[in-house]
Short mmCIF file of C-alpha atoms and ligand atoms in Angstrom, two decimals:
data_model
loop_
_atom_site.label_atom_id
_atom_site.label_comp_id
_atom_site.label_asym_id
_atom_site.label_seq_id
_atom_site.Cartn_x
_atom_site.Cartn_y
_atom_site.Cartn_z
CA UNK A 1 -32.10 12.69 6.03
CA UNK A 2 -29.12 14.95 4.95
CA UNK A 3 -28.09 15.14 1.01
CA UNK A 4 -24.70 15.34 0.02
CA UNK A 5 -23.35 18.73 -2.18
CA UNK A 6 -22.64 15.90 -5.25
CA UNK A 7 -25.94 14.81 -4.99
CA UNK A 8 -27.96 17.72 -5.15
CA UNK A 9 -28.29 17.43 -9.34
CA UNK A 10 -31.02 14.78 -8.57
CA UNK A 11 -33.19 17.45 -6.06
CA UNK A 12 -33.68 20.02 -8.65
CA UNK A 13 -37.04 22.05 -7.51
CA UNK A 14 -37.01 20.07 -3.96
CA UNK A 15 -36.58 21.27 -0.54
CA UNK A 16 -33.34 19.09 0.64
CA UNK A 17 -30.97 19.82 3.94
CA UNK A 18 -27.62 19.24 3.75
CA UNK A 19 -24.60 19.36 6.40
CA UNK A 20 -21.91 21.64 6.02
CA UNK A 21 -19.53 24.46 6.85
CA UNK A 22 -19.47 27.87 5.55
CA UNK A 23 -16.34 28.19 3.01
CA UNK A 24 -17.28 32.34 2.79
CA UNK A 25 -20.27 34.70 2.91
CA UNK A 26 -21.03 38.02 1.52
CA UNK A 27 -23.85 40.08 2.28
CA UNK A 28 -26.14 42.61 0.29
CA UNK A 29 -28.25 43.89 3.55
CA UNK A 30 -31.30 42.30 1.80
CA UNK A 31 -29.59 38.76 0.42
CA UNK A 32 -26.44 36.70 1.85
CA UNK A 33 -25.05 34.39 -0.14
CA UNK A 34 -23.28 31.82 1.50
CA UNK A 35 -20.27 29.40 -0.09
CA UNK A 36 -21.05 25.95 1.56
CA UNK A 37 -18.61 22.78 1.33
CA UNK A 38 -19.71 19.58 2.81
CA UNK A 39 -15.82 18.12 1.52
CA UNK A 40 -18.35 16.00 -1.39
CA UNK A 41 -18.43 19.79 -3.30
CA UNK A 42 -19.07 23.53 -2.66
CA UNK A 43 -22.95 25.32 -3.60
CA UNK A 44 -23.88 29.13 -2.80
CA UNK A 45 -26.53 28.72 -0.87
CA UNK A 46 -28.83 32.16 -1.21
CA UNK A 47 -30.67 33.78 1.79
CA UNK A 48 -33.33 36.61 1.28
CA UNK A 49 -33.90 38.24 4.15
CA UNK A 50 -38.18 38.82 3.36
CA UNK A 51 -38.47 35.41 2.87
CA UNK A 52 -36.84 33.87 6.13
CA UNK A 53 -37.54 34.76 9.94
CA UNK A 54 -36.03 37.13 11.57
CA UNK A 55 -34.71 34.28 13.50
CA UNK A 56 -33.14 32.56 10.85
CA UNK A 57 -31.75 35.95 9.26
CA UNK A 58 -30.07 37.07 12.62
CA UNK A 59 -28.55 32.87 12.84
CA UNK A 60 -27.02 33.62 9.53
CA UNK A 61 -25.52 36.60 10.54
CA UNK A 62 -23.76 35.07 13.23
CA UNK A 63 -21.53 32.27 11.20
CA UNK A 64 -17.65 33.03 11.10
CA UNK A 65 -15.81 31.03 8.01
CA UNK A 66 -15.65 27.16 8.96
CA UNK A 67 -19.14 27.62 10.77
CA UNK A 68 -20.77 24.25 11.11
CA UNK A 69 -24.10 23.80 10.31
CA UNK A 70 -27.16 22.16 8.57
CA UNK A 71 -29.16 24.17 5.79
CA UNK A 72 -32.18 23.46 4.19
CA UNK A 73 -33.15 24.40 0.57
CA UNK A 74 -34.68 24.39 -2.72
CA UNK A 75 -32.02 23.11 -5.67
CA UNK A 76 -32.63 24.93 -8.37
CA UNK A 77 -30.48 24.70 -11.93
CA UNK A 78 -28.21 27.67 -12.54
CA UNK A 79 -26.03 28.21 -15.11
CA UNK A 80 -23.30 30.88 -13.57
CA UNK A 81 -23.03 29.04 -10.42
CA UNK A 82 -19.45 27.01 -10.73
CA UNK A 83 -21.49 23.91 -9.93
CA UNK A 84 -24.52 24.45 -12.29
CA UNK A 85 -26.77 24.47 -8.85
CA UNK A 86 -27.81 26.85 -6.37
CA UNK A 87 -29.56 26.55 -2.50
CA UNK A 88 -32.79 28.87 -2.01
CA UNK A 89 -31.76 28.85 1.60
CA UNK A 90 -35.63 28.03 3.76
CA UNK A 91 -33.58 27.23 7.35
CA UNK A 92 -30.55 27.04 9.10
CA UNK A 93 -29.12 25.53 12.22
CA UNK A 94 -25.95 26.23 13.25
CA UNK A 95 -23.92 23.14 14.78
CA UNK A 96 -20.87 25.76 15.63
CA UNK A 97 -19.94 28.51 15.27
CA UNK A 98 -16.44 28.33 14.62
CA UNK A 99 -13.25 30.43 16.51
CA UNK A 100 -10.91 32.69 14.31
CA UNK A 101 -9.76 30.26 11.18
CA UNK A 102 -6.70 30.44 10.89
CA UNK A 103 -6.64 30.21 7.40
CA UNK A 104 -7.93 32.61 5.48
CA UNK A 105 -8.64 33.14 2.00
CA UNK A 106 -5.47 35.49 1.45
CA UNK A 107 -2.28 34.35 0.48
CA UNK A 108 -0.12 32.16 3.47
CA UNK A 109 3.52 31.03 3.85
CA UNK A 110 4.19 27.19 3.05
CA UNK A 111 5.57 26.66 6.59
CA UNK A 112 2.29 27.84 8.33
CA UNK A 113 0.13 25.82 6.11
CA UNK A 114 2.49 22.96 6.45
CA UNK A 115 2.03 23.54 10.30
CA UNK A 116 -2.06 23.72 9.83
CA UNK A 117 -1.76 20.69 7.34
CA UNK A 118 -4.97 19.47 9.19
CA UNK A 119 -6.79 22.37 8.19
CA UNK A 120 -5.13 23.20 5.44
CA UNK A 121 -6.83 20.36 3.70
CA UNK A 122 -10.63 21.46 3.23
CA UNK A 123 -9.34 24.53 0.85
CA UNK A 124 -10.48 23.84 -2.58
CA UNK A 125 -6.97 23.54 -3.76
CA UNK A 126 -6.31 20.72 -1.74
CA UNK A 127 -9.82 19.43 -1.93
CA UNK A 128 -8.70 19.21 -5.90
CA UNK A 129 -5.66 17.44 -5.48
CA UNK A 130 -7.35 14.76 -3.09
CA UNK A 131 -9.70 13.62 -5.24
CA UNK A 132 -7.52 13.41 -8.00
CA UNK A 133 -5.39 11.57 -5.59
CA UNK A 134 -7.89 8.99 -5.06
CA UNK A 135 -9.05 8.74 -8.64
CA UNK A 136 -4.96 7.73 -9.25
CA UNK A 137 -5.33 5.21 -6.88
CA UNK A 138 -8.84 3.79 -7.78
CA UNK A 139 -7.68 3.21 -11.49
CA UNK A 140 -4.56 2.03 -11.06
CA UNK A 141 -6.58 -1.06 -9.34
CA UNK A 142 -9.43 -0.70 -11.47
CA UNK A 143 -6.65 -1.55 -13.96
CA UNK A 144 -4.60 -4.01 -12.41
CA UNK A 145 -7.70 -6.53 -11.30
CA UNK A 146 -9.20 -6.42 -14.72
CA UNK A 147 -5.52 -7.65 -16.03
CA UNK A 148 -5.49 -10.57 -13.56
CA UNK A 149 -3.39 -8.99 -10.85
CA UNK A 150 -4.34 -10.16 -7.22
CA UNK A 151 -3.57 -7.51 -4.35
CA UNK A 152 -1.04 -9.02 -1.79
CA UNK A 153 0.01 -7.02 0.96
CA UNK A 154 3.39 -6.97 1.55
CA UNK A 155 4.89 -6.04 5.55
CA UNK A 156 5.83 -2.72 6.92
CA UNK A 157 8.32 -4.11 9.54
CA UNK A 158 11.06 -6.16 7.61
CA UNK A 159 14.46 -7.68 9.04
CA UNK A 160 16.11 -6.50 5.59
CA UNK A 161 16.49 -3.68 2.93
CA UNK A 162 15.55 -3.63 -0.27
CA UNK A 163 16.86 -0.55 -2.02
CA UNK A 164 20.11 -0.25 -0.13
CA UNK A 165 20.98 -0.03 3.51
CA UNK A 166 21.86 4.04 3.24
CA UNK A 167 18.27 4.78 3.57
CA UNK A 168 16.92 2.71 6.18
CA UNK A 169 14.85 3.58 8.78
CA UNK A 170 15.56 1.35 12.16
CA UNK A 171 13.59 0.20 14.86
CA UNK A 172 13.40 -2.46 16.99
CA UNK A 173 11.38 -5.67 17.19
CA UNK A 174 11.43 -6.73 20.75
CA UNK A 175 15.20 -8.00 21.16
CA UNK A 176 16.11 -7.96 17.41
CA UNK A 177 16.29 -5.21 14.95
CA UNK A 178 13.99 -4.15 12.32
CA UNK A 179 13.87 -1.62 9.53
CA UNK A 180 10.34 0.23 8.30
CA UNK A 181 9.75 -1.44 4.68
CA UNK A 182 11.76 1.00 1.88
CA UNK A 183 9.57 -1.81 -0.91
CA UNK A 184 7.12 -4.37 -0.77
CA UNK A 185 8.99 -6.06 -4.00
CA UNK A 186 11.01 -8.83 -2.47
CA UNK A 187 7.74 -10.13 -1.04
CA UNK A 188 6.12 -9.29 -4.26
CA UNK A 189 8.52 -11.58 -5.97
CA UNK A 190 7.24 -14.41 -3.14
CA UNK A 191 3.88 -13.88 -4.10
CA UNK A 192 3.78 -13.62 -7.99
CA UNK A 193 5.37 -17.44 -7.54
CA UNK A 194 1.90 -18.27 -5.71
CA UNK A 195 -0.11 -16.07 -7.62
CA UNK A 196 1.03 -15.26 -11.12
CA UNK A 197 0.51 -11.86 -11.22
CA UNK A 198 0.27 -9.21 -7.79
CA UNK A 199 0.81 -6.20 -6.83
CA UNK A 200 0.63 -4.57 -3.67
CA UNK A 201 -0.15 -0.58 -2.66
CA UNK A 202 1.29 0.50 1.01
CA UNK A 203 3.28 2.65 2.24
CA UNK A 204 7.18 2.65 1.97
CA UNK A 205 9.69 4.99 3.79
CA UNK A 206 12.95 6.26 2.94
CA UNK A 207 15.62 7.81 5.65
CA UNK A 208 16.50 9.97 2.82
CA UNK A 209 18.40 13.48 3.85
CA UNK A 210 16.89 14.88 0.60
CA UNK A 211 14.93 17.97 0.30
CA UNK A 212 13.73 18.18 -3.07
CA UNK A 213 10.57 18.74 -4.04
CA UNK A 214 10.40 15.15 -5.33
CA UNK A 215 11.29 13.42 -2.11
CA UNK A 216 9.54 12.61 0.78
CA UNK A 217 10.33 10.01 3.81
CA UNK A 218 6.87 8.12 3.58
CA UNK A 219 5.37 7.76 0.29
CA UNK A 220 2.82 5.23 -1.56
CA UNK A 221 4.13 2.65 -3.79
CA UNK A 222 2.00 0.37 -6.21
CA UNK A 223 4.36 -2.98 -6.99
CA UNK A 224 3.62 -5.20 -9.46
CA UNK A 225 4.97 -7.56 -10.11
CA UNK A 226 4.79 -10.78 -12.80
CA UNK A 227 5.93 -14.49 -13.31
CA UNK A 228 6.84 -15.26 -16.68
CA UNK A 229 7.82 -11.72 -17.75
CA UNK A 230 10.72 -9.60 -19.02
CA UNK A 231 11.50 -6.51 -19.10
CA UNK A 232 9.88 -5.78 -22.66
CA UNK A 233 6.43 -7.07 -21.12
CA UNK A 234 6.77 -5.24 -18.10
CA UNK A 235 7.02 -1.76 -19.58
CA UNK A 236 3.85 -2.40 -22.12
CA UNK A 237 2.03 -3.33 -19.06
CA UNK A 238 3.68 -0.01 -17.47
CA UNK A 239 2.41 2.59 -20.01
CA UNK A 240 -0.97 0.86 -20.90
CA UNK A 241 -1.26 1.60 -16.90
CA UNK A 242 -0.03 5.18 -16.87
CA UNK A 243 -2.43 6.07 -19.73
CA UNK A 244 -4.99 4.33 -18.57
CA UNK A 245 -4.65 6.39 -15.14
CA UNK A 246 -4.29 10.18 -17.04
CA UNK A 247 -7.39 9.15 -19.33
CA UNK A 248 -9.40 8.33 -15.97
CA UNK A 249 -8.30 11.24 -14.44
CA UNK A 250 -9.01 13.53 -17.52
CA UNK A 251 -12.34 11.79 -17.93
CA UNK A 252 -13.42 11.65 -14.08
CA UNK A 253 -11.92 14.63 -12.66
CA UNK A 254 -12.13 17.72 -15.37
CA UNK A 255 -13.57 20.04 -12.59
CA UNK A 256 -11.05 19.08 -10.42
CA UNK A 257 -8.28 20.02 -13.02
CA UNK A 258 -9.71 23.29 -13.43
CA UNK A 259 -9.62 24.30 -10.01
CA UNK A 260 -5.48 23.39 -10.32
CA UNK A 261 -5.09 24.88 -13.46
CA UNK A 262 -3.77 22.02 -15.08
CA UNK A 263 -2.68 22.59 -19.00
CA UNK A 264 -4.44 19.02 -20.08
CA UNK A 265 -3.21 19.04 -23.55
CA UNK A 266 -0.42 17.07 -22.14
CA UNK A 267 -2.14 14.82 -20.57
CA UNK A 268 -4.12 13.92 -23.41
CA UNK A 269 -1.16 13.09 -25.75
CA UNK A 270 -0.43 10.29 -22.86
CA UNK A 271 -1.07 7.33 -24.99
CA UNK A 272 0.98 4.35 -25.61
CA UNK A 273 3.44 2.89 -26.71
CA UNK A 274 6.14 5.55 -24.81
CA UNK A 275 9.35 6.20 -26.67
CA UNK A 276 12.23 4.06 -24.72
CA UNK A 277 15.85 5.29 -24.97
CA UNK A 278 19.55 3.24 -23.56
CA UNK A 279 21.15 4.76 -20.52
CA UNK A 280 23.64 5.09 -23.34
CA UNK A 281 21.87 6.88 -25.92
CA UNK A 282 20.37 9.08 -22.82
CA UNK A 283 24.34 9.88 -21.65
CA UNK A 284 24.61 11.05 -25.43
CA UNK A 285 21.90 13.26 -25.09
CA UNK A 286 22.67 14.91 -22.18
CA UNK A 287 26.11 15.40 -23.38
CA UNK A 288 24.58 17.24 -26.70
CA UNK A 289 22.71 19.66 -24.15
CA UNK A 290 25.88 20.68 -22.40
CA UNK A 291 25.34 18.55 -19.39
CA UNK A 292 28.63 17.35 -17.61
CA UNK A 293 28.10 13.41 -17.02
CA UNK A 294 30.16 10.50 -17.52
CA UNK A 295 28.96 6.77 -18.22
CA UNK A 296 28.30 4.58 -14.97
CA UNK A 297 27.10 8.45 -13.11
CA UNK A 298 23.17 8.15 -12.16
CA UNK A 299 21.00 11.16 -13.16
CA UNK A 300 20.17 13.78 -10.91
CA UNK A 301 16.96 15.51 -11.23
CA UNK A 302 18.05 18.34 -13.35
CA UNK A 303 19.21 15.28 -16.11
CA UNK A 304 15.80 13.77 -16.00
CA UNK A 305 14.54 16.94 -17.00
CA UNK A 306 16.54 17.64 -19.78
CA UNK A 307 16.18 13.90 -21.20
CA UNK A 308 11.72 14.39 -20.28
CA UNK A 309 11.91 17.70 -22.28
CA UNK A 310 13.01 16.16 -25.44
CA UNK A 311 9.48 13.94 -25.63
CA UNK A 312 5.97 14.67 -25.11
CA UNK A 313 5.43 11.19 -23.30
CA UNK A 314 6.68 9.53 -20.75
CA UNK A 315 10.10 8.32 -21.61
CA UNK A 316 11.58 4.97 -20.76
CA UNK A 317 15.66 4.85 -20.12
CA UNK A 318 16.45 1.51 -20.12
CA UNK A 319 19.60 -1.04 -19.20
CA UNK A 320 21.61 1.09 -16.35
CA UNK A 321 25.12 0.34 -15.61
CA UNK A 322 24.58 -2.45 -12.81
CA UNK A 323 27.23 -0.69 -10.35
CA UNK A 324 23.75 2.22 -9.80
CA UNK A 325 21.18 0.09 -9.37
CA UNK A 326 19.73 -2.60 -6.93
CA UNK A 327 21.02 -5.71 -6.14
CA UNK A 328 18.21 -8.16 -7.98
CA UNK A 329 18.48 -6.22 -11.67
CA UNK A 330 18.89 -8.95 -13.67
CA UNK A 331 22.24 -8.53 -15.98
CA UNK A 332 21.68 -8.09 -19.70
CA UNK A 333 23.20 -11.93 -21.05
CA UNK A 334 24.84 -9.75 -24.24
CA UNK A 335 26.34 -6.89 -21.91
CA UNK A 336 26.47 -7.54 -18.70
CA UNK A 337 27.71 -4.44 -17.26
CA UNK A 338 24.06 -3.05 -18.06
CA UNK A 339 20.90 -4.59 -16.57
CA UNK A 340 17.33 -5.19 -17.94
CA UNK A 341 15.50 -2.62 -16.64
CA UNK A 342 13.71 0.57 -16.68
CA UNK A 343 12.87 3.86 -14.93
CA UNK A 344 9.65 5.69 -16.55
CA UNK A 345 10.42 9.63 -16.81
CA UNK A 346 7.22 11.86 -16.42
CA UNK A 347 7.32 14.73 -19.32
CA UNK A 348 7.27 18.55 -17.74
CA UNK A 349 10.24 17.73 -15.19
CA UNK A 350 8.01 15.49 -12.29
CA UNK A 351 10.76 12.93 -12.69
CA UNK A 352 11.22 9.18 -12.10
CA UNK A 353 7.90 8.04 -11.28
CA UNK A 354 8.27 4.38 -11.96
CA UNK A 355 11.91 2.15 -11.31
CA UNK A 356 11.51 -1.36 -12.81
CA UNK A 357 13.54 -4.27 -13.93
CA UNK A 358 13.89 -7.65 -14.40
CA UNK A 359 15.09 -10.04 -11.47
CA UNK A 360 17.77 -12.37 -11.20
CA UNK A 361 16.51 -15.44 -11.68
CA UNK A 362 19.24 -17.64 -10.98
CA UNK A 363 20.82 -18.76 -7.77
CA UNK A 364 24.41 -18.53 -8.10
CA UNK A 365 24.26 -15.38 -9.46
CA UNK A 366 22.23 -13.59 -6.93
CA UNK A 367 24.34 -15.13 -4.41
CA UNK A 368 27.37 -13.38 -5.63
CA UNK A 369 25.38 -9.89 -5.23
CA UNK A 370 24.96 -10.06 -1.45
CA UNK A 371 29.08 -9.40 -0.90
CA UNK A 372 29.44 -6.86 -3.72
CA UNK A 373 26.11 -5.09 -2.12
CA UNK A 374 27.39 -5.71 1.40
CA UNK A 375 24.05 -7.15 2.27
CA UNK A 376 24.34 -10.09 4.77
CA UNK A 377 23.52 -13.36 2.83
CA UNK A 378 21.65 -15.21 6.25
CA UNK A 379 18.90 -12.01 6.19
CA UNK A 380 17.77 -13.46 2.66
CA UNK A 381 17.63 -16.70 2.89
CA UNK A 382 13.59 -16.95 2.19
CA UNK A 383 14.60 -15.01 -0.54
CA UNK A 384 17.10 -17.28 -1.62
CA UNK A 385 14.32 -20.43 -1.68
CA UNK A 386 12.19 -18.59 -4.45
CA UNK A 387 15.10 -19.53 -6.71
CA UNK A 388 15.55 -22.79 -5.51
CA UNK A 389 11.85 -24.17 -5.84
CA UNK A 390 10.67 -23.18 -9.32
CA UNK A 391 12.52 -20.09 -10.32
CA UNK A 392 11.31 -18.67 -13.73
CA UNK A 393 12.09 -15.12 -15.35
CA UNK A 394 10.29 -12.43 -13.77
CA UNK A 395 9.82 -8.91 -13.65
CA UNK A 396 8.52 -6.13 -11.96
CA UNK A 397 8.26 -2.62 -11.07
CA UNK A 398 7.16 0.28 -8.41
CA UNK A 399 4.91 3.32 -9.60
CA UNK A 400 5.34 6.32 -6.44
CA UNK A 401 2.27 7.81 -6.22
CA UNK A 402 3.21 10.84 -4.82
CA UNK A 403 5.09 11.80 -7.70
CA UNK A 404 2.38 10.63 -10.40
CA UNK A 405 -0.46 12.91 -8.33
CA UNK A 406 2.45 15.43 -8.52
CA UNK A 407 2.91 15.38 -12.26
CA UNK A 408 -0.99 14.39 -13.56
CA UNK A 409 -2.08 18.13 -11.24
CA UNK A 410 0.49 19.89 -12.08
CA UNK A 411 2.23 20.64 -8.71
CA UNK A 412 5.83 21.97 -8.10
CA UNK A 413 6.25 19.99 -4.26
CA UNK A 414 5.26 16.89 -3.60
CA UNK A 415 4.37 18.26 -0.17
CA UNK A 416 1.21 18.92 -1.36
CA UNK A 417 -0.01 15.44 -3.23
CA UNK A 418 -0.45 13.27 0.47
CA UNK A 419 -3.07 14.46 3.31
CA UNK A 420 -0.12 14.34 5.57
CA UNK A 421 3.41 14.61 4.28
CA UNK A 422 6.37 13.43 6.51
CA UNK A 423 9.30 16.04 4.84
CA UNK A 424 13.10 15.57 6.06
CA UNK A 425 12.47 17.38 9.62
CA UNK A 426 8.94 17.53 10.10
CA UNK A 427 6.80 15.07 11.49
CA UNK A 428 3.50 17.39 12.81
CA UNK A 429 0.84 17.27 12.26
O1 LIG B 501 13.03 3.31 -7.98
P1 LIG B 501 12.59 2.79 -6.64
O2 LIG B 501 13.51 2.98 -5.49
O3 LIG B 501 12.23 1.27 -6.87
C1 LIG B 501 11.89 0.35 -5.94
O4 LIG B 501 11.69 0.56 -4.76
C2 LIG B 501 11.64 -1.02 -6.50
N1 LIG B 501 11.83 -2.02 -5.44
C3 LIG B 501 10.25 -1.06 -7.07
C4 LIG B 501 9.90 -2.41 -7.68
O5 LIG B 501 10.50 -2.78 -8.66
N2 LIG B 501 8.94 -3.10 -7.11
O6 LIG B 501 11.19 3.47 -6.25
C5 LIG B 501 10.08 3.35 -7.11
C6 LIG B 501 9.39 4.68 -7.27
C7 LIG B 501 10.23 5.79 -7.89
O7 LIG B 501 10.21 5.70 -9.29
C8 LIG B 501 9.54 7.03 -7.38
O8 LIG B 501 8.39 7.31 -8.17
C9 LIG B 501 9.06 6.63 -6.02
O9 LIG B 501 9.02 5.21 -5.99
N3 LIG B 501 9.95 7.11 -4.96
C10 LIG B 501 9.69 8.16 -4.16
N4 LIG B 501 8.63 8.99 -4.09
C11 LIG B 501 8.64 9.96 -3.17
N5 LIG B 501 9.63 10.14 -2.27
C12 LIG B 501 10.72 9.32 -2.28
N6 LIG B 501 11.67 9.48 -1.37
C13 LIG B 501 10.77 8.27 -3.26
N7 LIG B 501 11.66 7.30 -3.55
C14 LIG B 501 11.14 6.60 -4.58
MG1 LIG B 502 14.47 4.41 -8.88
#
């Protein structure tokens, strides 16, 4: 039986084997030390050449970088090694030897390692980032089920749009058309009138002709979404979930975080409540700062980031002009130019990571929307019957994944936070 890299902690003195490539190897003549990763960690396992066969001294030899292979050893406890363990290498059989990598350990170009993506992903970098990825995504449920959210899944192939019909993507459905899903929150809205409280967590796709290193055409999306709940509710459940996804990560994952280099002193001070400012008051601001904006004008990324740099939190702007945002924002009753919602800012410039709001809860009202969206009323009709049969106040909102992973490691591209990104003009590997 093989042991795992994370395991070996509980072999200390024993003889284990494990499976694994070689990450790098240097040699003394009389010792090689070998870097191992079996994608679970990395351990230097240590070969002395009087202690082996020649055999096994002349296999070792042999292995190129991203050599498979299976090692046996003796764990024993030391205190340099990054891990806190070391191999006393006993054997070695070599699975393959592998050709030329093409990545090396020197410095590459982002368009080669975007084209080796595949590859690219067992460097300890992106080892990091993967974990940390996963951590993200295992506390944001760990979260969400022990606050009495069920996990609905929500379609990929949908007859309508969501978030505007600029950013579609088509396709067909036998004789009729279809569009990939840009949000699972329409059918969220279905299913937190069955359930209560939902979410769901699938991917989403934009047709988006952006290429900013916040953007990317498929991305993960966590929805939640709850009946009997405004907008106020919705962002305390919002940054009790944000901080309780940076503590997990900084509790879970502090090796990981020092392979990226992550400065965690922000992430510790991300504890709630969040400071919340007006579109208004953040239009004020900006104009303080220099920027050149008008009222009703959505922020680019370069406003977010002046607005983020003023706080050490995540920042809440609330109540947009309706005229920039989606078509089910529910209108504020005392202003109704503005509507009750909210887009989380991440501090440090990573951006809009969450977009929230209340829905329109009654009929008449959303009916109007369709025509002013230019949305054809037939496509919604299911939509339609959630206000008809029970409608009650309730809200929402979508958490990107891509750009939380971004912003909790410390990354300048989102290119880098999903195994395999799909950027505007690139769809390999
Ligand atoms: O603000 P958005 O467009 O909101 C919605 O889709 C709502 N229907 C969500 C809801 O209320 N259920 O997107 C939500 C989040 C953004 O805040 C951002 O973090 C992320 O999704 N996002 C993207 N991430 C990467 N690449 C893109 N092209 C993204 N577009 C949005
Ligand atoms: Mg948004």
């Amino acid at each position: 039986m093989t042991v795992l890299i994370s395991q070996v902690k509980d072999y200390v003195g024993k003889e284990i084997r494990i499976g694994c490539w070689l990450y790098n190897k240097r040699s003394s003549g009389k010792i090689q030390f070998l870097q191992l990763r079996d994608g679970t960690g990395f351990i230097q396992g240590v070969l002395v050449k009087k202690e082996v066969s020649e055999e096994v001294w002349e296999r070792c030899s042999q292995l190129t970088q991203e050599s498979s292979l299976y090692v046996t050893g003796v764990v024993r406890e030391d205190e340099r090694a990054p891990s806190g363990y070391e191999l006393t290498l006993t054997g070695l059989d070599i699975i393959q030897i592998s050709e030329e990598y093409p990545i090396s350990l020197k410095e590459h170009g982002v368009d080669f390692l975007l084209d080796h993506r595949h590859l690219w992903i067992r460097t300890p970098r992106q080892n990091a980032i993967l974990k940390i990825r996963s951590e993200i995504i295992r506390s944001i449920q760990e979260y969400l089920n022990e606050n009495h959210f069920t996990q609905v899944d929500a379609p990929i192939l949908t007859p309508t749009s969501a978030e505007g019909t600029t950013t579609l993507f088509h396709t067909r459905y036998f004789d009729e058309d279809a569009y990939l899903t840009q949000s699972g929150q329409l059918y969220m809205e279905a299913a937190a009138l069955a359930l209560g409280r939902v979410y769901s967590f699938g991917p989403t796709f934009r047709a988006e002709k952006s290429k900013t290193r916040r953007h990317l055409i498929e991305f993960w999306m966590i929805e939640p979404e709850m009946a009997f709940c405004d907008n106020e509710a919705s962002m305390v459940i919002q940054e009790n979930l944000v901080s309780h996804v940076v503590q997990s990560v900084l509790n879970n994952c502090s090796q990981e975080l020092k392979v990226l280099n992550r400065d965690t002193s922000r992430l510790e001070k991300v504890i709630p409540p969040f400071p919340r400012i007006s579109y208004d008051d953040a239009i004020s601001l900006l104009k303080e700062k220099g920027e050149q904006i008008e009222w009703g004008e959505d922020f680019g990324a370069p406003h977010e980031t002046v607005i983020a740099e003023s706080f050490d939190k995540p920042v809440f702007i609330t109540n947009y002009p309706a005229s920039i945002k989606a078509f089910y924002m529910k209108p504020d009753p005392k202003r109704p130019e503005v509507v009750l919602c909210a887009d989380l800012i991440a501090p440090e410039g990573y951006g809009e990571i969450i977009g929230g709001s209340q829905r329109i809860d009654d009929p008449e009202l959303l009916k109007a929307r369709y025509d002013e969206h230019h949305l054809s009323y037939e496509a919604y009709q299911w939509y339609m019957d959630l206000r008809k049969y029970g409608t009650v106040p309730h809200s929402g909102f979508g958490l990107g994944l891509e750009r939380t992973v971004a912003w909790i490691c410390g990354l300048e591209h989102v290119r880098e936070t999903i195994p395999f990104p799909r950027l505007l003009n690139r769809i390999y590997p």
